[in-house]
Coordinates of C-alpha atoms in Angstrom, one line a residue:
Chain A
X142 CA 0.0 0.0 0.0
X143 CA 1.2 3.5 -0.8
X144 CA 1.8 5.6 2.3
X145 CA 2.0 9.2 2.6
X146 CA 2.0 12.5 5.2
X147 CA -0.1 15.0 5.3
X148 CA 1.8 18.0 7.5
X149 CA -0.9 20.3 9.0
X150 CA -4.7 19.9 9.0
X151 CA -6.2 22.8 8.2
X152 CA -9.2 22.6 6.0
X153 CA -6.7 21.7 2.8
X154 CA -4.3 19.2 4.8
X155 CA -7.6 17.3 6.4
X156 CA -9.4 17.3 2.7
X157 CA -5.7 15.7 1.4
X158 CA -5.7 13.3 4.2
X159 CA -9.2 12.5 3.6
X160 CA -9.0 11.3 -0.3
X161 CA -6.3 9.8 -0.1
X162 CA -7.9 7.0 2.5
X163 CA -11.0 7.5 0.4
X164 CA -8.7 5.8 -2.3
X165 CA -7.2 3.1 0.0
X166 CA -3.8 4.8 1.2
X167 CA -2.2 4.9 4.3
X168 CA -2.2 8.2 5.9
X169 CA -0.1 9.9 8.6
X170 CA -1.4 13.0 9.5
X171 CA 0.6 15.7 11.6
X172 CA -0.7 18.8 13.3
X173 CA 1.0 20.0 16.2
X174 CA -1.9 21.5 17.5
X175 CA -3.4 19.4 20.4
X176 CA -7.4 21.0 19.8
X177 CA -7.0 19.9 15.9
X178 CA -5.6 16.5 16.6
X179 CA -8.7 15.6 19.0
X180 CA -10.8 16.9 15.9
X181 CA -9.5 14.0 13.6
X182 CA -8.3 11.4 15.7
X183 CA -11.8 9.3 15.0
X184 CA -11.6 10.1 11.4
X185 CA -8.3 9.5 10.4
X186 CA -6.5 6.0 11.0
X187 CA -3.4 7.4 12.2
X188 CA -3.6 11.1 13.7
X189 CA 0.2 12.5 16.0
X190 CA 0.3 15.4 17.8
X191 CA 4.1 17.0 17.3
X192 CA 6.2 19.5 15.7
X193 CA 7.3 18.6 11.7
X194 CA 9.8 21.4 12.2
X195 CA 11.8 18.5 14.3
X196 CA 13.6 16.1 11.7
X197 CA 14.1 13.7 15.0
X198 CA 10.0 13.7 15.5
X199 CA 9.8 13.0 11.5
X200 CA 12.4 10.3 11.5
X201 CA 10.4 8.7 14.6
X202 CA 6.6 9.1 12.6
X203 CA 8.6 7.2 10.0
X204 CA 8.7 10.0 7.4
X205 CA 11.2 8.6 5.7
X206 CA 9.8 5.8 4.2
X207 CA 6.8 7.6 3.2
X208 CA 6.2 7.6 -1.1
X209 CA 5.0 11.3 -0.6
X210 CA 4.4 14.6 1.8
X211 CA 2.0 17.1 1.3
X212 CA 2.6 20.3 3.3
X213 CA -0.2 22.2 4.5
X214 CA 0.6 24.7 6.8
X215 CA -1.6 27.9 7.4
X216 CA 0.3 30.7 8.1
X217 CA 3.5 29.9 9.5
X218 CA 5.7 30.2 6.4
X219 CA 9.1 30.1 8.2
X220 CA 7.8 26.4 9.5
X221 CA 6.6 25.2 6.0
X222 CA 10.0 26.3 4.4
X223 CA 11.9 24.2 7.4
X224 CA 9.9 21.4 7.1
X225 CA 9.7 21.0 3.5
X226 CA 13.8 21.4 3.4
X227 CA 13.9 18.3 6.0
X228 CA 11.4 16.0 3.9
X229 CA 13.5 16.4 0.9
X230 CA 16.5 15.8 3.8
X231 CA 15.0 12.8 4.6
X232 CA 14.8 11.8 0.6
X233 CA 10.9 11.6 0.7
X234 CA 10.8 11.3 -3.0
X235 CA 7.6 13.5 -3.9
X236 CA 6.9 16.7 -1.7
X237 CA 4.1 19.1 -2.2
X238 CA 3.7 22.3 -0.7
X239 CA 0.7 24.3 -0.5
X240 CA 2.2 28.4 -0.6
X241 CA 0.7 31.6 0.8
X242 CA 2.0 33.3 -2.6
X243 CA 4.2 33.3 -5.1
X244 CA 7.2 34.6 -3.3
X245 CA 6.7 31.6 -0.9
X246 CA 6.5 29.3 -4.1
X247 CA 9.5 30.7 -5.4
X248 CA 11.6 30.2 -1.6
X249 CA 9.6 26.4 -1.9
X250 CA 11.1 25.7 -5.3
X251 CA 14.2 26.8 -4.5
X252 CA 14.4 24.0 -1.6
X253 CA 13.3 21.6 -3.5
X254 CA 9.5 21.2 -3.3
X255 CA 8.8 19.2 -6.2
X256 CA 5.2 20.7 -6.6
X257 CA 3.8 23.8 -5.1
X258 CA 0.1 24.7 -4.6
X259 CA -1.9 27.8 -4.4
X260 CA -5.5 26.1 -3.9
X261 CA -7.5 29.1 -3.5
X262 CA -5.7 30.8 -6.3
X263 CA -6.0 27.8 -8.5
X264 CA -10.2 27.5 -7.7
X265 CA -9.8 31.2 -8.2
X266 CA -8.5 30.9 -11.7
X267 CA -10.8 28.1 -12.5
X268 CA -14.1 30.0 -11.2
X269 CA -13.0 33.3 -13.7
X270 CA -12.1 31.0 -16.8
X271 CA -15.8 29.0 -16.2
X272 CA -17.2 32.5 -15.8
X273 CA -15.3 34.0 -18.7
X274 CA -15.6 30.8 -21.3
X275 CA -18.7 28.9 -20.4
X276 CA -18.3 25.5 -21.7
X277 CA -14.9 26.1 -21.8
X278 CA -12.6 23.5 -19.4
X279 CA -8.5 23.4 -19.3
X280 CA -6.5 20.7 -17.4
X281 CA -3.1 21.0 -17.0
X282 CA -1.6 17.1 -17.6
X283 CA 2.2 18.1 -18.1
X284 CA 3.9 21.3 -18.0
X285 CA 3.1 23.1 -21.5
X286 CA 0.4 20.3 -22.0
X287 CA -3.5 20.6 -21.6
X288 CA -6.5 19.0 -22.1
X289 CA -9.1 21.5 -23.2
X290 CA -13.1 20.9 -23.3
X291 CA -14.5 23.1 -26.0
X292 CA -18.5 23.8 -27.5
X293 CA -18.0 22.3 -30.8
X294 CA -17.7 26.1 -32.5
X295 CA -20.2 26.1 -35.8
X296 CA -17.3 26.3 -37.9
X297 CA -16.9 22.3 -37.2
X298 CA -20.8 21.6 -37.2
X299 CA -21.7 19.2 -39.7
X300 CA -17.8 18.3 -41.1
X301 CA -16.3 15.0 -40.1
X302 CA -13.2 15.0 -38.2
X303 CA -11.0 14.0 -40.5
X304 CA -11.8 17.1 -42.6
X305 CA -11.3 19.3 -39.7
X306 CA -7.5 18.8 -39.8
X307 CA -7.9 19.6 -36.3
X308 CA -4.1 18.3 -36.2
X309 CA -2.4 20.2 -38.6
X310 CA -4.5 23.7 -38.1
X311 CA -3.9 23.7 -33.6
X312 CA -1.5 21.2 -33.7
X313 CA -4.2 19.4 -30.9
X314 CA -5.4 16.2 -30.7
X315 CA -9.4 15.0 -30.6
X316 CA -9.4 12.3 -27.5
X317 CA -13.3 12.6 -27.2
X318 CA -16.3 14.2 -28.5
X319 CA -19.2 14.5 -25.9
X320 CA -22.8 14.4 -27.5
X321 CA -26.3 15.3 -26.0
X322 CA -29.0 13.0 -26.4
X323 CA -32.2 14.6 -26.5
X324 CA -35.3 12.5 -24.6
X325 CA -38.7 13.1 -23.3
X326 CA -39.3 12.0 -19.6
X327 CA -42.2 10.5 -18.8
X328 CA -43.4 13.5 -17.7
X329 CA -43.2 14.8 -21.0
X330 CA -40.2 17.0 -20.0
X331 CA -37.6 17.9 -22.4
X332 CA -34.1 16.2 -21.1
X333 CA -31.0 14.9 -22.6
X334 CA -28.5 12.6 -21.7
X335 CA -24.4 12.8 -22.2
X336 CA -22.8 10.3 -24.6
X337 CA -19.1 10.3 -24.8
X338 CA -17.7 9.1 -27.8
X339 CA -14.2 7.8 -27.3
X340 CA -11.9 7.6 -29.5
X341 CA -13.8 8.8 -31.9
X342 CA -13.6 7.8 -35.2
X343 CA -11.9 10.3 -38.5
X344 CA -15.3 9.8 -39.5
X345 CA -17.2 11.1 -37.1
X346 CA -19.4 14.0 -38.0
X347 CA -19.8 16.8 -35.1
X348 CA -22.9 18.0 -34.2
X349 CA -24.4 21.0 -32.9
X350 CA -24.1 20.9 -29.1
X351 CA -21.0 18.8 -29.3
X352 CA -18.3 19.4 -26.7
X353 CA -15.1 18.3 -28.0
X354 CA -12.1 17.3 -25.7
X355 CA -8.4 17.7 -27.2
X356 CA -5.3 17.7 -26.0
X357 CA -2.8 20.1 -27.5
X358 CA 0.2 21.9 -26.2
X359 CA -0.6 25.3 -24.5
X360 CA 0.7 27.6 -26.9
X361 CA -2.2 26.6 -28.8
X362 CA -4.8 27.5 -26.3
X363 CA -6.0 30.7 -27.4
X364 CA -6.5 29.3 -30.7
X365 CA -9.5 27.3 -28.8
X366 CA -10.7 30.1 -26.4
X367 CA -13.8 31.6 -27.4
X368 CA -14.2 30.0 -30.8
X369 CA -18.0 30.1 -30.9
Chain B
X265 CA -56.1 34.3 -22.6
X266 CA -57.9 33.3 -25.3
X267 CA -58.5 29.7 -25.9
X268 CA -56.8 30.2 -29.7
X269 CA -53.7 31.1 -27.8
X270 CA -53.4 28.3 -25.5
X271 CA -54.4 26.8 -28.5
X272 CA -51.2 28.4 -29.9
X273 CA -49.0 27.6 -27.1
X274 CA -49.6 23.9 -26.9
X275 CA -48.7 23.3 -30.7
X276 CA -45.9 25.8 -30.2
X277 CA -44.8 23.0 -27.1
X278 CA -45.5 19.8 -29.1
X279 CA -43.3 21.5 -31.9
X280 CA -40.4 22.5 -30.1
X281 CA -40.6 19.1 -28.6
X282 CA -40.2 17.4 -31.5
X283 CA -37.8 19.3 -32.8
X284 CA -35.8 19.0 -29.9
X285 CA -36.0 15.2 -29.3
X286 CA -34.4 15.2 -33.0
X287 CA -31.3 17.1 -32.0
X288 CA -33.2 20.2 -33.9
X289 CA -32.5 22.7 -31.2
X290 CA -32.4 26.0 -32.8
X291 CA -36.0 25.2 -34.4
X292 CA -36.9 23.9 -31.1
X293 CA -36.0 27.5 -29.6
X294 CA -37.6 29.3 -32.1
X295 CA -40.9 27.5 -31.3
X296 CA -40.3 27.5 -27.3
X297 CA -39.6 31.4 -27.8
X298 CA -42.5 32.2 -29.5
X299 CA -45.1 30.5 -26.9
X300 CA -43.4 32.2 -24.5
X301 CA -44.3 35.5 -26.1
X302 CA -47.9 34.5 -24.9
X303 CA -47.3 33.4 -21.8
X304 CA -43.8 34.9 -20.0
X305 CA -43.5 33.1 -16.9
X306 CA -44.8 29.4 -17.8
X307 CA -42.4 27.9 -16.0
X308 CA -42.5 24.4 -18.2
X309 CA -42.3 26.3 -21.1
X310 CA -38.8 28.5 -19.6
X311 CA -37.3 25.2 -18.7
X312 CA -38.4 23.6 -22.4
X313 CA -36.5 26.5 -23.6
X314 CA -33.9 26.4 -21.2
X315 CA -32.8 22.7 -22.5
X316 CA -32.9 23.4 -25.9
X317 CA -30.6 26.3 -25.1
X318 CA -28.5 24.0 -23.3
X319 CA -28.4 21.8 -26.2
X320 CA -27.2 24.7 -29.0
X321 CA -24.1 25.1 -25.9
X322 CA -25.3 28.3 -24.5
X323 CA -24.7 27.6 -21.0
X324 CA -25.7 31.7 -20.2
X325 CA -28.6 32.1 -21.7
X326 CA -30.1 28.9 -20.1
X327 CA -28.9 29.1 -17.1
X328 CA -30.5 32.6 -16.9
X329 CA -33.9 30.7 -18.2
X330 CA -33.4 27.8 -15.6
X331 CA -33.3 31.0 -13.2
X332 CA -36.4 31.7 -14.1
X333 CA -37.7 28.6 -13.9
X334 CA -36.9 28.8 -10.3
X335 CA -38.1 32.3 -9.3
X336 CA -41.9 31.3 -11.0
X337 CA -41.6 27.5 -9.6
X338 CA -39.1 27.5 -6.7
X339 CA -39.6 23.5 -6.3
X340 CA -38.9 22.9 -9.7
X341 CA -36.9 19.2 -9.9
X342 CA -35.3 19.2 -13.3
X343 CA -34.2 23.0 -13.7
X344 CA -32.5 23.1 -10.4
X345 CA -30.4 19.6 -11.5
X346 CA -29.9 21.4 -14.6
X347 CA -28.7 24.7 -13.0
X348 CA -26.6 22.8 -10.4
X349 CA -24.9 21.3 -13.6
X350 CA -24.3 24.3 -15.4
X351 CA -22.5 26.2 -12.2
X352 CA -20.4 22.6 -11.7
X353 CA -18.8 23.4 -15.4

């Protein structure tokens, strides 16, 4: 089983903690405050009370051996640089930091954090591009890589893929194209359902009310944003 | 209202309908638009137009019909579900 430690449990750090023993993995969860402990104890299989900033207490909670560390502490930013400089001291292989901002993130980097995390500033972003682009969904998969959701603009309507040269024009890829499926209920109420055709075929013809899902590099994102 | 514009309305409804359950959404719009000229806040007939809206991709403009939907018919199932979707995307 795949172990890991969560390192504060404020409402991000508990959330981490909790997924990942959603998904079957082995948790240890550290928060050196007593009131916060007591809060989790009965959720979390294995809950300590002490001070990360203490490579002896992190050697002793087994840190070591742990495949990953996620840090994920509130304000103290003098205690989230120390400790993530003694995980990566300790050679746990994978450590994520959440930062306050990107001065922090830059300090974290610098040390060695091999991912840092602004949550609220990465919700933030997403909320403003939903806003912005309805329909409209980026996901980062690799550093300069994303997979983008897109309304099928009415350029494509009524073309098969193939004809598209989506490849050569936005040097993207087509993974999936979801379709609606219009019903009545038997209430007579208009509805639809989703159908996700994957991979689809050269062949297939996009319709109006299509989503299509590419992946491309992200240069070419603002090829896709607002297309309509 | 007359009973030639309810007449109106309900072959307005079964039109839309049709077109919609064959993927015809802008013809279904155009029908669910125009029976809503008679009768504004029929809140089957917002969320009928709503859907269809949904189904051309423009999340806006049916989101701001499932509003509707919701202000004239607070308890209304389907356009909450479909509102809750439209925020989660």
């Amino acid at each position: 089983m795949r172990s890991f430690a969560v390192i504060g449990l404020g409402r991000f750090g508990a959330a981490i903690a909790r997924y990942i023993e959603e998904e079957g993995g082995e948790v240890v969860a550290i928060e050196k405050d007593a009131s916060k402990v007591r809060d989790y104890e009965s959720e979390f299989t294995s809950v300590v009370e002490a001070d990360a900033a203490s490579i002896k207490s992190l050697r002793e909670l087994g840190v070591s051996d742990v495949d990953a560390a996620v840090v994920s502490i509130g304000t103290d930013m003098a205690a989230s640089i120390l400790i993530t400089l003694l995980l990566k001291e300790l050679g746990v292989p994978l450590v994520i930091v959440k930062a306050q901002g990107p001065l922090h993130g830059n300090v974290l980097k610098k040390i060695g954090a091999n991912r840092v995390v602004y949550p609220e500033n990465d919700i933030a972003k997403d909320i403003a591009r939903q806003l912005m682009w309805p329909g409209y969904n980026e996901l980062e998969l690799a550093p300069g890589l994303v997979i983008l959701e897109i309304s099928a603009p009415r350029a494509f309507t009524g073309k098969p893929l193939k004809k598209l040269k989506i490849r050569s024009a936005y040097s993207a890829n087509v993974i999936a194209v979801k379709r609606k499926e219009p019903f009545l209920t038997e209430e007579n109420q208009t509805d639809y359902k989703e159908k996700v055709i994957a991979p689809p075929d050269p062949e297939t013809v996009i319709e109006s009310g299509d989503s299509i899902i590419l992946v491309c590099p992200a240069s070419s994102v603002d090829k896709f944003r607002g297309m309509k | 209202m007359s009973s030639g514009e309810k007449r109106s309305i309900q072959e307005r409804i079964e039109k839309g309908k049709f077109y919609f359950i064959n993927g015809k959404y802008e013809y279904a719009i155009k029908e669910f638009e125009e029976a809503l000229k008679l009768s504004p806040e029929d809140p089957e007939l917002l969320y009928s137009l709503g859907v269809a809206l949904e189904g051309t991709n423009s999340f806006e403009a049916a989101r701001e019909k499932y509003l509707k939907v919701l202000e004239c018919s607070p308890g209304h199932k389907m356009a909450r579900e479909h509102l809750d979707r439209l925020l989660a995307k």
